[in-house]
XYZ file of N, CA, C and O in Angstrom:
628
model
N 118.405 101.549 93.714
C 117.527 100.966 92.716
C 116.292 101.843 92.549
O 115.755 102.346 93.536
N 115.850 101.951 91.324
C 114.626 102.697 91.048
C 113.386 101.860 91.307
O 112.347 102.394 91.676
N 113.498 100.541 91.078
C 112.326 99.677 91.258
C 112.741 98.220 91.310
O 113.813 97.846 90.829
N 111.847 97.436 91.862
C 111.941 95.980 91.822
C 110.899 95.515 90.818
O 109.717 95.847 90.961
N 111.321 94.789 89.796
C 110.398 94.223 88.808
C 110.230 92.743 89.123
O 111.224 92.032 89.241
N 109.003 92.295 89.249
C 108.734 90.870 89.430
C 108.208 90.354 88.101
O 107.156 90.797 87.631
N 108.931 89.424 87.510
C 108.482 88.881 86.234
C 107.361 87.876 86.454
O 107.340 87.151 87.443
N 106.441 87.865 85.523
C 105.217 87.088 85.648
C 105.407 85.592 85.698
O 106.427 85.049 85.272
N 104.416 84.952 86.232
C 104.304 83.488 86.295
C 102.814 83.171 86.373
O 101.996 84.043 86.667
N 102.473 81.943 86.171
C 101.070 81.549 86.012
C 100.211 81.767 87.252
O 100.677 81.680 88.379
N 98.953 82.045 86.967
C 97.895 81.975 87.976
C 97.134 80.697 87.655
O 96.718 80.485 86.521
N 96.984 79.846 88.642
C 96.293 78.570 88.468
C 94.821 78.729 88.849
O 94.432 79.748 89.433
N 93.980 77.735 88.567
C 92.559 77.847 88.926
C 92.335 78.160 90.404
O 91.433 78.909 90.744
N 93.202 77.663 91.282
C 93.049 77.913 92.715
C 93.803 79.126 93.221
O 93.800 79.396 94.426
N 94.465 79.849 92.325
C 95.216 81.037 92.751
C 96.630 81.041 92.195
O 96.929 80.343 91.223
N 97.511 81.815 92.817
C 98.878 81.952 92.302
C 99.622 80.609 92.271
O 99.501 79.810 93.196
N 100.385 80.398 91.207
C 101.232 79.209 91.126
C 102.350 79.323 92.162
O 102.647 80.421 92.652
N 102.985 78.220 92.498
C 104.114 78.294 93.426
C 105.219 79.236 92.924
O 105.842 79.945 93.719
N 105.444 79.259 91.623
C 106.467 80.145 91.053
C 106.099 81.602 91.276
O 106.931 82.406 91.717
N 104.859 81.964 90.996
C 104.408 83.342 91.192
C 104.508 83.729 92.670
O 105.015 84.792 93.009
N 104.074 82.857 93.532
C 104.128 83.125 94.978
C 105.568 83.282 95.455
O 105.904 84.209 96.186
N 106.458 82.376 95.030
C 107.865 82.412 95.444
C 108.524 83.729 95.021
O 109.202 84.384 95.811
N 108.332 84.118 93.776
C 108.926 85.366 93.274
C 108.385 86.574 94.036
O 109.128 87.494 94.384
N 107.082 86.577 94.271
C 106.453 87.728 94.918
C 106.878 87.850 96.375
O 107.171 88.962 96.852
N 106.933 86.757 97.091
C 107.388 86.806 98.491
C 108.839 87.267 98.575
O 109.207 88.029 99.479
N 109.654 86.842 97.624
C 111.049 87.288 97.580
C 111.122 88.801 97.356
O 111.886 89.501 98.025
N 110.308 89.302 96.435
C 110.294 90.745 96.163
C 109.819 91.529 97.386
O 110.354 92.601 97.684
N 108.832 91.010 98.102
C 108.350 91.687 99.312
C 109.470 91.779 100.345
O 109.656 92.834 100.981
N 110.248 90.716 100.488
C 111.388 90.752 101.419
C 112.396 91.816 100.993
O 112.909 92.564 101.833
N 112.678 91.879 99.704
C 113.618 92.888 99.200
C 113.097 94.295 99.481
O 113.855 95.184 99.892
N 111.816 94.510 99.258
C 111.223 95.824 99.499
C 111.356 96.193 100.981
O 111.727 97.317 101.313
N 111.080 95.239 101.856
C 111.162 95.502 103.297
C 112.585 95.824 103.741
O 112.773 96.515 104.749
N 113.595 95.357 103.009
C 114.982 95.692 103.362
C 115.428 97.011 102.740
O 116.563 97.436 102.952
N 114.548 97.655 101.964
C 114.867 98.975 101.415
C 115.592 98.962 100.079
O 116.169 99.970 99.686
N 115.550 97.858 99.354
C 116.214 97.772 98.052
C 115.680 98.844 97.099
O 116.434 99.465 96.365
N 114.383 99.061 97.105
C 113.741 100.083 96.266
C 112.414 100.445 96.915
O 111.859 99.671 97.697
N 111.908 101.614 96.565
C 110.633 102.048 97.144
C 109.433 101.672 96.268
O 108.298 101.848 96.679
N 109.707 101.158 95.082
C 108.648 100.814 94.132
C 108.799 99.363 93.700
O 109.902 98.900 93.418
N 107.674 98.664 93.624
C 107.643 97.301 93.079
C 106.705 97.302 91.876
O 105.588 97.818 91.952
N 107.167 96.714 90.779
C 106.357 96.593 89.569
C 106.108 95.106 89.298
O 106.968 94.416 88.744
N 104.941 94.600 89.707
C 104.575 93.230 89.352
C 104.152 93.200 87.882
O 103.368 94.035 87.439
N 104.685 92.234 87.134
C 104.442 92.174 85.695
C 103.661 90.926 85.321
O 103.989 89.833 85.762
N 102.664 91.092 84.486
C 101.970 89.941 83.930
C 100.500 90.190 83.719
O 99.803 90.668 84.602
N 100.059 89.848 82.539
C 98.661 90.016 82.175
C 97.824 88.801 82.524
O 98.203 87.977 83.357
N 96.693 88.703 81.860
C 95.757 87.614 82.100
C 96.187 86.381 81.323
O 96.350 86.423 80.111
N 96.355 85.287 82.035
C 96.687 84.015 81.411
C 95.433 83.191 81.233
O 94.379 83.708 80.851
N 95.498 81.928 81.588
C 94.349 81.032 81.449
C 93.315 81.228 82.550
O 92.155 80.859 82.384
N 93.742 81.787 83.690
C 92.841 81.946 84.833
C 93.008 83.331 85.443
O 94.122 83.804 85.594
N 91.887 83.979 85.797
C 91.980 85.278 86.449
C 92.437 85.132 87.894
O 92.328 84.041 88.459
N 92.913 86.215 88.466
C 93.107 87.549 87.915
C 94.397 87.614 87.092
O 95.044 86.586 86.886
N 94.777 88.818 86.663
C 96.051 88.964 85.974
C 97.164 88.555 86.931
O 97.003 88.586 88.156
N 98.294 88.180 86.364
C 99.448 87.819 87.182
C 99.842 88.995 88.077
O 100.137 88.810 89.269
N 99.829 90.207 87.521
C 100.198 91.396 88.294
C 99.240 91.618 89.464
O 99.674 91.945 90.579
N 97.948 91.437 89.234
C 96.965 91.627 90.314
C 97.144 90.574 91.406
O 97.036 90.880 92.597
N 97.422 89.331 91.003
C 97.656 88.274 91.993
C 98.888 88.608 92.837
O 98.887 88.427 94.058
N 99.922 89.119 92.192
C 101.126 89.510 92.926
C 100.839 90.673 93.867
O 101.329 90.702 95.004
N 100.045 91.636 93.407
C 99.713 92.791 94.256
C 98.990 92.337 95.517
O 99.238 92.869 96.610
N 98.116 91.350 95.393
C 97.414 90.828 96.578
C 98.398 90.220 97.576
O 98.289 90.445 98.785
N 99.359 89.476 97.071
C 100.378 88.877 97.943
C 101.225 89.972 98.584
O 101.513 89.923 99.788
N 101.608 90.957 97.791
C 102.450 92.045 98.311
C 101.745 92.805 99.434
O 102.351 93.075 100.479
N 100.484 93.146 99.226
C 99.772 93.894 100.272
C 99.588 93.025 101.512
O 99.673 93.538 102.637
N 99.380 91.725 101.336
C 99.278 90.824 102.494
C 100.601 90.757 103.254
O 100.616 90.463 104.453
N 101.704 91.064 102.554
C 103.021 91.066 103.176
C 103.413 92.451 103.716
O 104.552 92.676 104.096
N 102.463 93.371 103.708
C 102.715 94.688 104.295
C 103.274 95.737 103.353
O 103.692 96.808 103.795
N 103.261 95.469 102.053
C 103.703 96.475 101.081
C 102.502 97.365 100.778
O 101.455 96.865 100.369
N 102.624 98.685 100.975
C 101.474 99.566 100.737
C 101.141 99.706 99.251
O 102.012 99.575 98.389
N 99.876 99.965 98.979
C 99.411 100.114 97.592
C 100.211 101.159 96.820
O 100.457 100.983 95.623
N 100.611 102.249 97.481
C 101.317 103.311 96.753
C 102.755 102.932 96.398
O 103.433 103.671 95.686
N 103.221 101.783 96.859
C 104.553 101.293 96.491
C 104.479 100.261 95.359
O 105.494 99.728 94.937
N 103.264 100.022 94.868
C 103.042 99.002 93.837
C 102.488 99.672 92.579
O 101.506 100.406 92.636
N 103.131 99.403 91.461
C 102.656 99.915 90.174
C 102.509 98.730 89.225
O 103.499 98.130 88.822
N 101.280 98.385 88.885
C 101.007 97.185 88.088
C 101.333 97.359 86.609
O 100.974 98.356 85.992
N 101.982 96.343 86.065
C 102.120 96.185 84.618
C 101.314 94.931 84.320
O 101.781 93.823 84.531
N 100.084 95.101 83.880
C 99.154 93.972 83.799
C 98.687 93.625 82.389
O 97.605 93.102 82.193
N 99.549 93.890 81.408
C 99.156 93.602 80.025
C 100.065 92.592 79.342
O 99.715 92.063 78.295
N 101.215 92.325 79.893
C 102.214 91.499 79.213
C 101.925 90.006 79.341
O 101.288 89.557 80.292
N 102.432 89.260 78.359
C 102.280 87.801 78.378
C 103.602 87.080 78.133
O 103.624 85.859 78.112
N 104.687 87.819 77.932
C 106.004 87.221 77.707
C 107.044 87.986 78.521
O 106.787 89.103 78.981
N 108.218 87.402 78.630
C 109.320 88.065 79.329
C 109.666 89.386 78.641
O 109.870 90.406 79.301
N 109.708 89.371 77.324
C 110.007 90.595 76.578
C 108.975 91.679 76.902
O 109.336 92.815 77.205
N 107.704 91.328 76.870
C 106.654 92.306 77.177
C 106.709 92.734 78.636
O 106.479 93.907 78.930
N 106.988 91.801 79.564
C 107.114 92.160 80.983
C 108.068 93.336 81.132
O 107.737 94.354 81.747
N 109.254 93.186 80.581
C 110.311 94.177 80.786
C 110.069 95.427 79.954
O 110.225 96.547 80.444
N 109.653 95.274 78.710
C 109.386 96.452 77.871
C 108.266 97.300 78.476
O 108.396 98.515 78.607
N 107.168 96.666 78.866
C 106.040 97.412 79.415
C 106.369 98.019 80.776
O 105.934 99.127 81.081
N 107.117 97.295 81.589
C 107.508 97.828 82.901
C 108.410 99.039 82.739
O 108.312 99.999 83.507
N 109.264 99.012 81.752
C 110.188 100.137 81.522
C 109.425 101.450 81.354
O 109.859 102.499 81.822
N 108.275 101.381 80.722
C 107.470 102.587 80.518
C 106.921 103.148 81.834
O 106.543 104.311 81.899
N 106.900 102.347 82.888
C 106.373 102.775 84.187
C 107.452 103.307 85.124
O 107.147 103.756 86.227
N 108.698 103.244 84.689
C 109.823 103.598 85.560
C 110.280 105.028 85.360
O 110.195 105.564 84.260
N 110.821 105.598 86.425
C 111.391 106.941 86.322
C 112.904 106.884 86.135
O 113.532 107.900 85.882
N 113.496 105.705 86.260
C 114.938 105.544 86.093
C 115.249 104.231 85.406
O 114.351 103.529 84.947
N 116.551 103.898 85.336
C 116.967 102.702 84.609
C 117.579 101.632 85.498
O 117.946 100.575 85.015
N 117.701 101.883 86.796
C 118.306 100.916 87.710
C 117.218 100.071 88.344
O 116.418 100.577 89.128
N 117.201 98.792 87.986
C 116.149 97.916 88.483
C 116.735 96.633 89.060
O 117.825 96.210 88.675
N 115.987 96.059 89.958
C 116.268 94.718 90.415
C 115.160 93.849 89.854
O 113.985 94.112 90.087
N 115.537 92.850 89.089
C 114.564 91.948 88.488
C 114.492 90.682 89.333
O 115.518 90.053 89.603
N 113.279 90.351 89.754
C 113.060 89.121 90.507
C 112.462 88.091 89.561
O 111.395 88.307 88.980
N 113.191 87.013 89.412
C 112.745 85.869 88.624
C 113.481 84.658 89.163
O 114.290 84.776 90.073
N 113.210 83.511 88.602
C 113.913 82.317 89.048
C 115.252 82.182 88.344
O 115.439 82.686 87.231
N 116.165 81.481 88.988
C 117.539 81.325 88.492
C 117.569 80.790 87.064
O 118.338 81.264 86.231
N 116.723 79.823 86.746
C 116.727 79.249 85.394
C 116.303 80.255 84.336
O 116.618 80.106 83.159
N 115.615 81.310 84.716
C 115.066 82.305 83.805
C 115.912 83.583 83.778
O 115.715 84.458 82.936
N 116.879 83.691 84.670
C 117.619 84.937 84.871
C 118.424 85.372 83.649
O 118.471 86.558 83.327
N 119.050 84.443 82.953
C 119.878 84.818 81.803
C 119.039 85.495 80.721
O 119.431 86.517 80.164
N 117.875 84.935 80.439
C 117.003 85.531 79.415
C 116.486 86.888 79.876
O 116.437 87.848 79.100
N 116.097 86.997 81.139
C 115.620 88.278 81.670
C 116.701 89.343 81.566
O 116.432 90.487 81.178
N 117.938 88.988 81.895
C 119.049 89.946 81.814
C 119.286 90.391 80.374
O 119.540 91.575 80.104
N 119.179 89.462 79.442
C 119.366 89.775 78.028
C 118.316 90.789 77.559
O 118.636 91.762 76.876
N 117.074 90.584 77.951
C 116.001 91.498 77.556
C 116.189 92.862 78.228
O 116.035 93.911 77.587
N 116.545 92.872 79.492
C 116.760 94.140 80.202
C 117.867 94.952 79.526
O 117.721 96.171 79.322
N 118.968 94.304 79.161
C 120.062 95.011 78.464
C 119.563 95.598 77.149
O 119.913 96.718 76.788
N 118.758 94.834 76.438
C 118.235 95.314 75.163
C 117.467 96.632 75.341
O 117.555 97.523 74.496
N 116.729 96.743 76.446
C 115.937 97.943 76.695
C 116.677 98.968 77.560
O 116.069 99.854 78.165
N 118.006 98.845 77.582
C 118.877 99.816 78.254
C 118.600 99.968 79.745
O 118.743 101.064 80.297
N 118.204 98.901 80.380
C 118.039 98.918 81.830
C 119.310 98.378 82.472
O 119.917 97.437 81.977
N 119.694 98.998 83.563
C 120.802 98.495 84.364
C 120.176 97.591 85.419
O 119.644 98.067 86.417
N 120.224 96.304 85.145
C 119.492 95.349 85.963
C 120.419 94.503 86.829
O 121.444 94.020 86.371
N 119.991 94.364 88.060
C 120.551 93.380 88.974
C 119.475 92.311 89.096
O 118.291 92.635 89.150
N 119.884 91.071 89.136
C 118.897 89.998 89.274
C 118.938 89.431 90.679
O 120.005 89.311 91.275
N 117.769 89.118 91.189
C 117.664 88.488 92.499
C 116.695 87.319 92.358
O 115.560 87.493 91.919
N 117.178 86.155 92.717
C 116.402 84.933 92.500
C 116.090 84.256 93.823
O 116.994 84.025 94.631
N 114.814 83.951 94.051
C 114.466 83.229 95.278
C 115.029 81.815 95.245
O 115.320 81.276 94.179
N 115.167 81.250 96.416
C 115.674 79.881 96.515
C 114.720 78.917 95.816
O 113.502 79.063 95.904
N 115.300 77.970 95.137
C 114.530 76.950 94.429
C 115.264 75.635 94.630
O 116.459 75.534 94.335
N 114.576 74.642 95.156
C 115.212 73.366 95.499
C 115.869 72.708 94.286
O 116.985 72.232 94.365
N 115.170 72.702 93.165
C 115.751 72.087 91.967
C 115.137 72.712 90.722
O 114.025 73.234 90.748
N 115.878 72.617 89.659
C 115.402 73.100 88.371
C 115.038 71.863 87.559
O 115.855 70.965 87.377
N 113.820 71.827 87.062
C 113.353 70.653 86.322
C 113.960 70.605 84.920
O 114.419 71.613 84.376
N 113.936 69.441 84.352
C 114.411 69.268 82.978
C 113.558 70.109 82.030
O 114.067 70.695 81.078
N 112.278 70.205 82.290
C 111.384 71.021 81.460
C 111.813 72.488 81.479
O 111.846 73.154 80.447
N 112.151 72.998 82.665
C 112.592 74.390 82.783
C 113.921 74.598 82.052
O 114.100 75.601 81.359
N 114.830 73.666 82.203
C 116.127 73.769 81.514
C 115.946 73.761 80.002
O 116.546 74.570 79.294
N 115.113 72.854 79.515
C 114.875 72.748 78.080
C 114.197 74.004 77.544
O 114.582 74.528 76.495
N 113.206 74.496 78.273
C 112.502 75.707 77.849
C 113.476 76.872 77.662
O 113.443 77.574 76.659
N 114.364 77.073 78.627
C 115.316 78.172 78.534
C 116.373 77.923 77.466
O 116.794 78.857 76.784
N 116.795 76.661 77.299
C 117.779 76.347 76.255
C 117.242 76.703 74.876
O 117.997 77.125 73.995
N 115.946 76.558 74.680
C 115.322 76.927 73.410
C 114.982 78.417 73.348
O 115.078 79.044 72.295
N 114.572 78.980 74.476
C 114.109 80.371 74.495
C 115.239 81.376 74.333
O 115.056 82.417 73.692
N 116.398 81.101 74.881
C 117.490 82.090 74.827
C 117.904 82.386 73.386
O 117.943 83.559 72.995
N 118.200 81.393 72.549
C 118.542 81.749 71.159
C 117.357 82.357 70.404
O 117.539 83.259 69.578
N 116.148 81.897 70.693
C 114.970 82.476 70.037
C 114.824 83.949 70.402
O 114.511 84.782 69.547
N 115.058 84.276 71.647
C 114.974 85.663 72.085
C 116.092 86.509 71.490
O 115.894 87.676 71.162
N 117.282 85.936 71.343
C 118.386 86.677 70.728
C 117.989 87.134 69.324
O 118.240 88.274 68.934
N 117.332 86.250 68.590
C 116.864 86.594 67.245
C 115.728 87.613 67.326
O 115.711 88.614 66.605
N 114.772 87.362 68.202
C 113.615 88.247 68.341
C 114.029 89.674 68.722
O 113.488 90.650 68.198
N 114.999 89.799 69.604
C 115.419 91.127 70.060
C 116.078 91.938 68.954
O 115.999 93.161 68.961
N 116.687 91.273 67.991
C 117.298 92.009 66.867
C 116.257 92.829 66.118
O 116.563 93.875 65.576
N 115.030 92.347 66.080
C 113.969 93.057 65.365
C 113.079 93.889 66.255
O 112.070 94.420 65.801
N 113.431 94.009 67.533
C 112.609 94.743 68.484
C 113.238 96.107 68.769
O 114.388 96.157 69.201
N 112.513 97.198 68.545
C 113.073 98.518 68.823
C 113.441 98.655 70.303
O 112.733 98.180 71.177
N 114.554 99.344 70.540
C 115.004 99.604 71.917
C 114.279 100.800 72.512
O 114.154 100.921 73.708
N 113.848 101.696 71.651
C 113.187 102.921 72.077
C 111.698 102.656 72.208
O 111.061 102.196 71.273
N 111.136 102.977 73.365
C 109.711 102.746 73.593
C 108.834 103.496 72.603
O 107.734 103.077 72.300
N 109.308 104.607 72.108
C 108.497 105.391 71.173
C 108.398 104.731 69.796
O 107.580 105.124 68.996
N 109.238 103.716 69.540
C 109.196 103.025 68.262
C 108.391 101.748 68.310
O 108.162 101.125 67.310
N 108.002 101.283 69.531
C 107.329 99.991 69.622
C 105.862 100.062 69.330
O 105.246 101.010 69.200
C-alpha cells in the first residue's frame, strides 16, 4: 500500500467525535502492523476547531505514529473532496481507506472514480443507526450522479 487514508468525521465542541476517534485508532493499528508507511488524515474545519485532519494527527501521534508518517489533507468537507484532495498528496495509487462499514460503499465508488486501487478497512462498530443507513441510501445515488460531472484528472478539477 502507498498510504492509509482516514476519511473525515466530525470534531465536537469537546474534541474528536467517537466516529473520528474510532477511525483514527484503527488506522494507527494498521500503520503499526506495516500496512503502509504513510497515513493521510482527511478533513477540513467543520463546526468546531481544529480541522478533522489535525484532530486525527493528534490522536495518531499519541498512538506513536511519527509526524513524518502523517500528511494532512485539511481542506475537504465531503467524501468526494477527502479522496480527491488526498489523491494529490500520494505518490502511488494503492491505498487503504479507513472509514466505517456503512460508508464504505460510497468511499469505494469515489476512489474508483479517481483511479485509486483501494482496499477498505473498517473499524468495529456495534450497530449501524437508522440515520446512518438512510444517509447512505440517499448519498450513494446522489454521488453516482455527482461523479459523472466530476473530472477524474486532478489537473481538470
